[in-house]
mmCIF file of C-alpha atoms and ligand atoms in Angstrom:
data_model
loop_
_atom_site.group_PDB
_atom_site.id
_atom_site.type_symbol
_atom_site.label_atom_id
_atom_site.label_comp_id
_atom_site.label_asym_id
_atom_site.label_seq_id
_atom_site.Cartn_x
_atom_site.Cartn_y
_atom_site.Cartn_z
ATOM 1 C CA MET A 1 6.932 -0.901 -22.885
ATOM 2 C CA LYS A 2 10.486 -1.736 -23.991
ATOM 3 C CA VAL A 3 12.158 -4.795 -22.439
ATOM 4 C CA VAL A 4 15.927 -4.905 -22.840
ATOM 5 C CA THR A 5 18.826 -7.055 -21.675
ATOM 6 C CA THR A 6 22.196 -5.386 -22.178
ATOM 7 C CA ARG A 7 23.702 -2.265 -20.642
ATOM 8 C CA ALA A 8 24.033 -0.692 -24.100
ATOM 9 C CA GLU A 9 20.339 -1.250 -24.866
ATOM 10 C CA VAL A 10 19.321 0.327 -21.549
ATOM 11 C CA ARG A 11 21.481 3.395 -22.259
ATOM 12 C CA GLU A 12 20.040 3.790 -25.732
ATOM 13 C CA GLU A 13 16.412 3.513 -24.585
ATOM 14 C CA ARG A 14 16.981 5.724 -21.550
ATOM 15 C CA ALA A 15 18.391 8.499 -23.752
ATOM 16 C CA ALA A 16 14.962 8.859 -25.382
ATOM 17 C CA LEU A 17 13.161 9.283 -22.022
ATOM 18 C CA GLY A 18 12.648 12.423 -19.922
ATOM 19 C CA ARG A 19 12.579 12.735 -16.133
ATOM 20 C CA LEU A 20 12.785 9.126 -15.015
ATOM 21 C CA GLY A 21 11.689 7.296 -11.870
ATOM 22 C CA PHE A 22 13.365 3.918 -11.327
ATOM 23 C CA VAL A 23 12.076 0.889 -9.397
ATOM 24 C CA PRO A 24 14.682 -1.888 -8.956
ATOM 25 C CA THR A 25 13.203 -5.310 -8.154
ATOM 26 C CA MET A 26 14.102 -8.969 -7.893
ATOM 27 C CA GLY A 27 10.821 -9.869 -9.600
ATOM 28 C CA TYR A 28 7.927 -12.038 -8.397
ATOM 29 C CA LEU A 29 6.091 -8.754 -8.119
ATOM 30 C CA HIS A 30 3.321 -7.926 -5.691
ATOM 31 C CA ASP A 31 1.288 -4.810 -5.024
ATOM 32 C CA GLY A 32 4.124 -3.375 -2.915
ATOM 33 C CA HIS A 33 6.289 -3.178 -6.044
ATOM 34 C CA LEU A 34 3.382 -1.818 -8.081
ATOM 35 C CA SER A 35 2.768 0.910 -5.505
ATOM 36 C CA LEU A 36 6.380 2.034 -6.114
ATOM 37 C CA VAL A 37 5.620 2.165 -9.848
ATOM 38 C CA ARG A 38 2.465 4.202 -9.161
ATOM 39 C CA GLU A 39 4.465 6.635 -7.013
ATOM 40 C CA ALA A 40 7.158 6.861 -9.705
ATOM 41 C CA ARG A 41 4.500 7.690 -12.305
ATOM 42 C CA ALA A 42 3.038 10.379 -10.058
ATOM 43 C CA ARG A 43 6.465 11.997 -9.603
ATOM 44 C CA SER A 44 8.112 11.663 -13.015
ATOM 45 C CA GLU A 45 7.418 11.677 -16.720
ATOM 46 C CA HIS A 46 8.683 8.153 -17.350
ATOM 47 C CA VAL A 47 9.223 4.997 -15.297
ATOM 48 C CA ALA A 48 11.863 2.285 -15.588
ATOM 49 C CA ALA A 49 12.081 -0.955 -13.602
ATOM 50 C CA SER A 50 14.599 -3.768 -13.385
ATOM 51 C CA ILE A 51 14.030 -7.442 -12.664
ATOM 52 C CA PHE A 52 17.188 -9.177 -11.489
ATOM 53 C CA VAL A 53 17.667 -11.763 -8.736
ATOM 54 C CA ASN A 54 21.042 -10.439 -7.633
ATOM 55 C CA PRO A 55 23.332 -13.334 -6.661
ATOM 56 C CA THR A 56 25.811 -11.177 -4.726
ATOM 57 C CA GLN A 57 23.301 -10.255 -2.014
ATOM 58 C CA PHE A 58 22.547 -13.899 -1.100
ATOM 59 C CA GLY A 59 24.794 -15.661 1.413
ATOM 60 C CA PRO A 60 25.851 -19.317 1.258
ATOM 61 C CA GLY A 61 22.879 -21.534 2.128
ATOM 62 C CA GLU A 62 20.326 -18.775 1.390
ATOM 63 C CA ASP A 63 17.502 -19.109 -1.143
ATOM 64 C CA LEU A 64 19.165 -17.829 -4.356
ATOM 65 C CA ALA A 65 18.370 -20.998 -6.345
ATOM 66 C CA SER A 66 14.786 -21.296 -5.117
ATOM 67 C CA TYR A 67 13.917 -17.562 -5.019
ATOM 68 C CA PRO A 68 10.469 -17.354 -6.673
ATOM 69 C CA ARG A 69 10.577 -16.229 -10.298
ATOM 70 C CA ASP A 70 7.837 -15.493 -12.856
ATOM 71 C CA PRO A 71 9.201 -12.974 -15.398
ATOM 72 C CA GLU A 72 6.272 -13.309 -17.811
ATOM 73 C CA ARG A 73 3.737 -12.381 -15.170
ATOM 74 C CA ASP A 74 6.043 -9.617 -13.894
ATOM 75 C CA LEU A 75 6.316 -8.069 -17.358
ATOM 76 C CA ALA A 76 2.528 -8.160 -17.816
ATOM 77 C CA LEU A 77 2.061 -6.410 -14.453
ATOM 78 C CA LEU A 78 4.675 -3.764 -15.253
ATOM 79 C CA GLU A 79 3.151 -3.099 -18.657
ATOM 80 C CA GLU A 80 -0.305 -2.740 -17.122
ATOM 81 C CA ALA A 81 1.129 -0.368 -14.496
ATOM 82 C CA GLY A 82 2.460 1.916 -17.248
ATOM 83 C CA VAL A 83 6.203 1.244 -17.056
ATOM 84 C CA ASP A 84 8.140 2.538 -20.080
ATOM 85 C CA LEU A 85 11.377 0.564 -19.834
ATOM 86 C CA VAL A 86 12.311 -2.733 -18.148
ATOM 87 C CA TRP A 87 15.856 -3.969 -17.730
ATOM 88 C CA LEU A 88 15.726 -7.772 -17.524
ATOM 89 C CA PRO A 89 19.428 -8.665 -17.609
ATOM 90 C CA GLN A 90 21.325 -11.925 -17.516
ATOM 91 C CA PRO A 91 23.908 -12.125 -14.691
ATOM 92 C CA GLY A 92 26.691 -11.463 -17.225
ATOM 93 C CA ASP A 93 25.047 -8.170 -18.281
ATOM 94 C CA VAL A 94 25.190 -6.885 -14.714
ATOM 95 C CA TYR A 95 28.523 -8.491 -13.782
ATOM 96 C CA PRO A 96 30.505 -8.744 -17.022
ATOM 97 C CA SER A 97 33.618 -10.880 -17.174
ATOM 98 C CA GLY A 98 36.398 -9.271 -15.127
ATOM 99 C CA PHE A 99 33.977 -7.412 -12.841
ATOM 100 C CA ALA A 100 35.915 -6.635 -9.652
ATOM 101 C CA THR A 101 34.302 -3.710 -7.826
ATOM 102 C CA SER A 102 32.228 -3.827 -4.669
ATOM 103 C CA VAL A 103 30.630 -1.063 -2.643
ATOM 104 C CA GLU A 104 30.738 -0.941 1.172
ATOM 105 C CA VAL A 105 28.402 1.589 2.754
ATOM 106 C CA GLY A 106 29.786 1.651 6.318
ATOM 107 C CA ASP A 107 28.223 1.429 9.768
ATOM 108 C CA VAL A 108 24.525 1.510 8.774
ATOM 109 C CA ALA A 109 25.131 -1.653 6.737
ATOM 110 C CA ASP A 110 26.833 -3.583 9.543
ATOM 111 C CA VAL A 111 23.992 -3.888 12.098
ATOM 112 C CA LEU A 112 20.647 -5.776 12.028
ATOM 113 C CA GLU A 113 20.345 -7.448 8.583
ATOM 114 C CA GLY A 114 24.027 -6.749 7.962
ATOM 115 C CA ALA A 115 24.989 -8.588 11.160
ATOM 116 C CA SER A 116 22.702 -11.550 10.430
ATOM 117 C CA ARG A 117 23.565 -11.706 6.720
ATOM 118 C CA PRO A 118 27.245 -10.748 6.342
ATOM 119 C CA GLY A 119 27.961 -9.325 2.889
ATOM 120 C CA HIS A 120 24.261 -8.811 2.087
ATOM 121 C CA PHE A 121 24.432 -5.028 1.863
ATOM 122 C CA ARG A 122 27.719 -5.148 -0.041
ATOM 123 C CA GLY A 123 25.768 -7.071 -2.687
ATOM 124 C CA VAL A 124 22.755 -4.742 -2.536
ATOM 125 C CA ALA A 125 24.844 -1.550 -2.668
ATOM 126 C CA THR A 126 27.009 -2.890 -5.489
ATOM 127 C CA VAL A 127 24.097 -3.945 -7.688
ATOM 128 C CA VAL A 128 22.134 -0.756 -7.041
ATOM 129 C CA ALA A 129 25.224 1.322 -7.882
ATOM 130 C CA ILE A 130 25.484 -0.587 -11.181
ATOM 131 C CA LEU A 131 21.756 -0.238 -11.919
ATOM 132 C CA LEU A 132 21.810 3.499 -11.198
ATOM 133 C CA GLY A 133 25.002 3.966 -13.221
ATOM 134 C CA VAL A 134 23.431 2.281 -16.241
ATOM 135 C CA VAL A 135 19.822 3.531 -16.002
ATOM 136 C CA ARG A 136 20.739 7.082 -14.828
ATOM 137 C CA PRO A 137 17.314 7.850 -13.348
ATOM 138 C CA ASP A 138 16.334 11.115 -11.671
ATOM 139 C CA LEU A 139 14.722 9.348 -8.738
ATOM 140 C CA LEU A 140 15.015 5.956 -7.101
ATOM 141 C CA LEU A 141 11.972 4.428 -5.414
ATOM 142 C CA VAL A 142 12.288 1.798 -2.679
ATOM 143 C CA GLY A 143 9.941 0.337 -0.065
ATOM 144 C CA GLN A 144 10.022 1.021 3.669
ATOM 145 C CA LYS A 145 9.431 -2.708 4.209
ATOM 146 C CA ASP A 146 13.204 -3.095 3.849
ATOM 147 C CA LEU A 147 13.922 -0.236 6.236
ATOM 148 C CA GLN A 148 17.652 -0.818 6.566
ATOM 149 C CA GLN A 149 18.013 -1.223 2.806
ATOM 150 C CA SER A 150 16.359 2.179 2.349
ATOM 151 C CA VAL A 151 18.795 3.746 4.864
ATOM 152 C CA VAL A 152 21.777 2.081 3.140
ATOM 153 C CA LEU A 153 20.615 3.170 -0.327
ATOM 154 C CA ARG A 154 20.012 6.769 0.764
ATOM 155 C CA ARG A 155 23.593 6.844 2.113
ATOM 156 C CA LEU A 156 24.941 5.258 -1.088
ATOM 157 C CA ALA A 157 23.059 7.662 -3.349
ATOM 158 C CA ALA A 158 24.147 10.733 -1.368
ATOM 159 C CA ASP A 159 27.790 9.689 -0.940
ATOM 160 C CA LEU A 160 28.373 8.712 -4.567
ATOM 161 C CA SER A 161 25.960 11.254 -6.143
ATOM 162 C CA LEU A 162 24.234 8.457 -8.026
ATOM 163 C CA VAL A 163 20.706 9.871 -8.105
ATOM 164 C CA ASP A 164 19.107 13.162 -7.074
ATOM 165 C CA GLU A 165 16.358 11.734 -4.892
ATOM 166 C CA VAL A 166 15.546 8.498 -3.063
ATOM 167 C CA VAL A 167 11.832 8.105 -2.349
ATOM 168 C CA VAL A 168 10.889 5.637 0.398
ATOM 169 C CA CYS A 169 7.300 4.416 -0.049
ATOM 170 C CA PRO A 170 5.047 2.935 2.683
ATOM 171 C CA THR A 171 4.955 -0.827 3.247
ATOM 172 C CA GLY A 172 2.165 -2.609 1.355
ATOM 173 C CA ARG A 173 0.181 -4.991 3.552
ATOM 174 C CA GLU A 174 -2.366 -7.790 3.314
ATOM 175 C CA PRO A 175 -5.737 -6.981 4.945
ATOM 176 C CA ASP A 176 -4.627 -8.835 8.112
ATOM 177 C CA GLY A 177 -1.461 -6.715 8.394
ATOM 178 C CA LEU A 178 1.168 -9.066 6.916
ATOM 179 C CA ALA A 179 3.766 -6.994 5.036
ATOM 180 C CA LEU A 180 3.824 -7.870 1.323
ATOM 181 C CA SER A 181 6.953 -9.812 0.364
ATOM 182 C CA SER A 182 7.874 -12.158 -2.464
ATOM 183 C CA ARG A 183 9.063 -14.606 0.218
ATOM 184 C CA ASN A 184 5.500 -14.866 1.647
ATOM 185 C CA ALA A 185 5.101 -17.447 -1.142
ATOM 186 C CA TYR A 186 7.117 -19.831 1.083
ATOM 187 C CA LEU A 187 4.496 -19.752 3.906
ATOM 188 C CA ASP A 188 2.244 -22.783 4.345
ATOM 189 C CA GLU A 189 -1.282 -22.270 5.676
ATOM 190 C CA GLU A 190 -0.432 -22.484 9.391
ATOM 191 C CA ASP A 191 2.696 -20.348 9.049
ATOM 192 C CA ARG A 192 0.751 -17.787 7.015
ATOM 193 C CA ARG A 193 -1.644 -17.430 9.964
ATOM 194 C CA ALA A 194 1.240 -17.202 12.447
ATOM 195 C CA ALA A 195 3.070 -14.619 10.289
ATOM 196 C CA THR A 196 0.596 -11.899 11.327
ATOM 197 C CA VAL A 197 2.520 -11.850 14.622
ATOM 198 C CA LEU A 198 5.044 -9.373 13.169
ATOM 199 C CA SER A 199 2.497 -6.658 12.436
ATOM 200 C CA ARG A 200 0.606 -7.427 15.659
ATOM 201 C CA ALA A 201 3.811 -6.934 17.638
ATOM 202 C CA LEU A 202 4.536 -3.617 15.895
ATOM 203 C CA ARG A 203 0.980 -2.466 16.609
ATOM 204 C CA ALA A 204 1.503 -3.304 20.296
ATOM 205 C CA GLY A 205 4.716 -1.223 20.251
ATOM 206 C CA ARG A 206 2.901 1.687 18.620
ATOM 207 C CA ALA A 207 0.040 1.447 21.142
ATOM 208 C CA ALA A 208 2.553 1.631 24.031
ATOM 209 C CA TYR A 209 4.364 4.591 22.398
ATOM 210 C CA ASP A 210 1.063 6.381 21.705
ATOM 211 C CA ALA A 211 0.034 5.826 25.339
ATOM 212 C CA GLY A 212 3.182 7.729 26.389
ATOM 213 C CA GLU A 213 5.748 4.956 26.949
ATOM 214 C CA ARG A 214 9.189 6.284 25.956
ATOM 215 C CA ASP A 215 11.660 3.883 27.576
ATOM 216 C CA ALA A 216 13.539 2.081 24.804
ATOM 217 C CA GLU A 217 13.957 -1.192 26.677
ATOM 218 C CA THR A 218 10.276 -1.297 27.670
ATOM 219 C CA LEU A 219 9.113 -0.611 24.106
ATOM 220 C CA ARG A 220 11.482 -3.279 22.741
ATOM 221 C CA ARG A 221 10.174 -5.757 25.348
ATOM 222 C CA VAL A 222 6.508 -5.019 24.551
ATOM 223 C CA ILE A 223 7.181 -5.860 20.888
ATOM 224 C CA ARG A 224 9.396 -8.871 21.591
ATOM 225 C CA ASP A 225 6.856 -10.382 24.062
ATOM 226 C CA VAL A 226 4.123 -10.461 21.397
ATOM 227 C CA VAL A 227 6.409 -12.273 18.926
ATOM 228 C CA ALA A 228 7.726 -14.654 21.604
ATOM 229 C CA ALA A 229 4.154 -15.736 22.396
ATOM 230 C CA GLU A 230 3.765 -17.210 18.871
ATOM 231 C CA PRO A 231 5.182 -20.755 18.976
ATOM 232 C CA ARG A 232 5.874 -20.836 15.215
ATOM 233 C CA ALA A 233 7.937 -17.633 15.320
ATOM 234 C CA GLU A 234 11.689 -17.736 15.862
ATOM 235 C CA ILE A 235 13.122 -14.274 16.591
ATOM 236 C CA ASP A 236 16.357 -13.267 14.872
ATOM 237 C CA TYR A 237 16.251 -9.715 16.225
ATOM 238 C CA VAL A 238 13.817 -7.144 17.570
ATOM 239 C CA SER A 239 15.321 -3.682 17.345
ATOM 240 C CA LEU A 240 14.457 -0.212 18.524
ATOM 241 C CA ALA A 241 16.947 2.026 16.772
ATOM 242 C CA ASP A 242 17.618 5.552 15.641
ATOM 243 C CA PRO A 243 15.868 5.817 12.223
ATOM 244 C CA GLU A 244 18.877 7.435 10.515
ATOM 245 C CA THR A 245 21.902 5.711 12.091
ATOM 246 C CA LEU A 246 20.193 2.445 13.089
ATOM 247 C CA VAL A 247 22.113 2.549 16.389
ATOM 248 C CA GLU A 248 20.128 0.762 19.147
ATOM 249 C CA LEU A 249 18.395 3.212 21.476
ATOM 250 C CA GLN A 250 18.692 3.211 25.264
ATOM 251 C CA GLY A 251 16.738 5.216 27.842
ATOM 252 C CA PRO A 252 14.082 7.750 26.824
ATOM 253 C CA VAL A 253 13.366 7.894 23.088
ATOM 254 C CA ASP A 254 11.733 10.396 20.772
ATOM 255 C CA ARG A 255 12.227 9.246 17.161
ATOM 256 C CA ALA A 256 12.477 5.462 16.970
ATOM 257 C CA ALA A 257 12.406 2.769 14.286
ATOM 258 C CA ALA A 258 11.042 -0.552 15.536
ATOM 259 C CA SER A 259 12.111 -3.399 13.273
ATOM 260 C CA MET A 260 12.424 -7.151 13.391
ATOM 261 C CA ALA A 261 13.501 -10.259 11.535
ATOM 262 C CA VAL A 262 11.557 -13.373 12.461
ATOM 263 C CA ARG A 263 11.648 -16.833 10.930
ATOM 264 C CA VAL A 264 8.146 -18.315 10.544
ATOM 265 C CA GLY A 265 8.475 -21.800 9.064
ATOM 266 C CA ARG A 266 10.708 -21.498 5.999
ATOM 267 C CA PRO A 267 10.952 -17.735 5.358
ATOM 268 C CA ARG A 268 12.742 -15.165 7.442
ATOM 269 C CA LEU A 269 10.297 -12.251 7.485
ATOM 270 C CA LEU A 270 11.019 -8.551 8.046
ATOM 271 C CA ASP A 271 8.749 -5.763 9.234
ATOM 272 C CA ASN A 272 9.126 -2.333 10.797
ATOM 273 C CA THR A 273 7.395 0.876 11.776
ATOM 274 C CA LEU A 274 8.541 4.375 12.724
ATOM 275 C CA LEU A 275 6.954 4.877 16.144
ATOM 276 C CA HIS A 276 7.115 8.688 15.930
ATOM 277 C CA ALA A 277 5.368 8.884 12.521
ATOM 278 C CA PRO A 278 1.865 7.961 11.364
ATOM 279 C CA ASP A 279 1.652 4.442 9.880
ATOM 280 C CA PRO A 280 -1.929 4.146 8.580
ATOM 281 C CA GLY A 281 -1.184 0.878 6.758
ATOM 282 C CA LEU A 282 -0.390 -0.851 10.042
ATOM 283 C CA GLY A 283 -3.766 0.164 11.511
HETATM 284 O O1 PAF B 301 14.771 -4.995 -2.546
HETATM 285 C C1 PAF B 301 15.142 -5.712 -3.504
HETATM 286 O O2 PAF B 301 14.322 -6.333 -4.183
HETATM 287 C C2 PAF B 301 16.629 -5.812 -3.816
HETATM 288 O O3 PAF B 301 17.392 -5.793 -2.664
HETATM 289 C C3 PAF B 301 17.109 -4.759 -4.823
HETATM 290 C C4 PAF B 301 16.990 -3.337 -4.265
HETATM 291 C C5 PAF B 301 16.294 -4.857 -6.111
HETATM 292 C C6 PAF B 301 18.578 -4.999 -5.160
HETATM 293 O O4 PAF B 301 18.769 -6.266 -5.710
#
């Protein structure tokens, strides 16, 4: 496995590789990231990954400085998973002096996470455009755990022709249902227990949908009521939206993405499920 820092080194190493799957990360890897690597290996000849805690997607007062980092462990995990090339840049390699461009993706980036974290998706779209422009992969692999990010990145990739295919892989979960996230490291013991409320609430929404409930407001309320019953959980939003446009649904629904952002102790946790599609991981 080659580990490189500069844009020029990435280009040189990439030129020697064939059909390439690419997994961008901010490090502190867990099995969710490794499942993306496994999927990339299954679909392409070679696999590249990046580890970069992207400053432009963090707002003022967010956890940029304290975001968990362990590059040595990350590199060992990526090597074991069979990755061929890792880009581990310094901020100046990604944003060289004079850097002035930013990428705005439009309406899908303005709701939900975009509304709660202004500028977040500008930072995500900009860094992913840079990563794709430098790495030039054939496919990009991202997790469904960050549902809105996957919608934004599909739009970005299609609009700017940055990569042929965006593959969205299922959310990795702990045995009790908690979605895998690097920020789970912030949970203390009590909050860790309480954090299962997100997946429990989504399961309740799925059970109502599977039993025939189709009214958007009722489904949203079923999910919200489960979260609201957990005293340690502070709801940012509970959404029932169109899976492609992320516009909030009203009245009878068919295809629906249920998603939420909930603060439990220190971290703000995200989770989601597509009510109209199987979600075996959620149980
Ligand atoms: O999902 C993440 O870890 C980040 O948002 C990404 C896609 C690596 C961009 O910094």
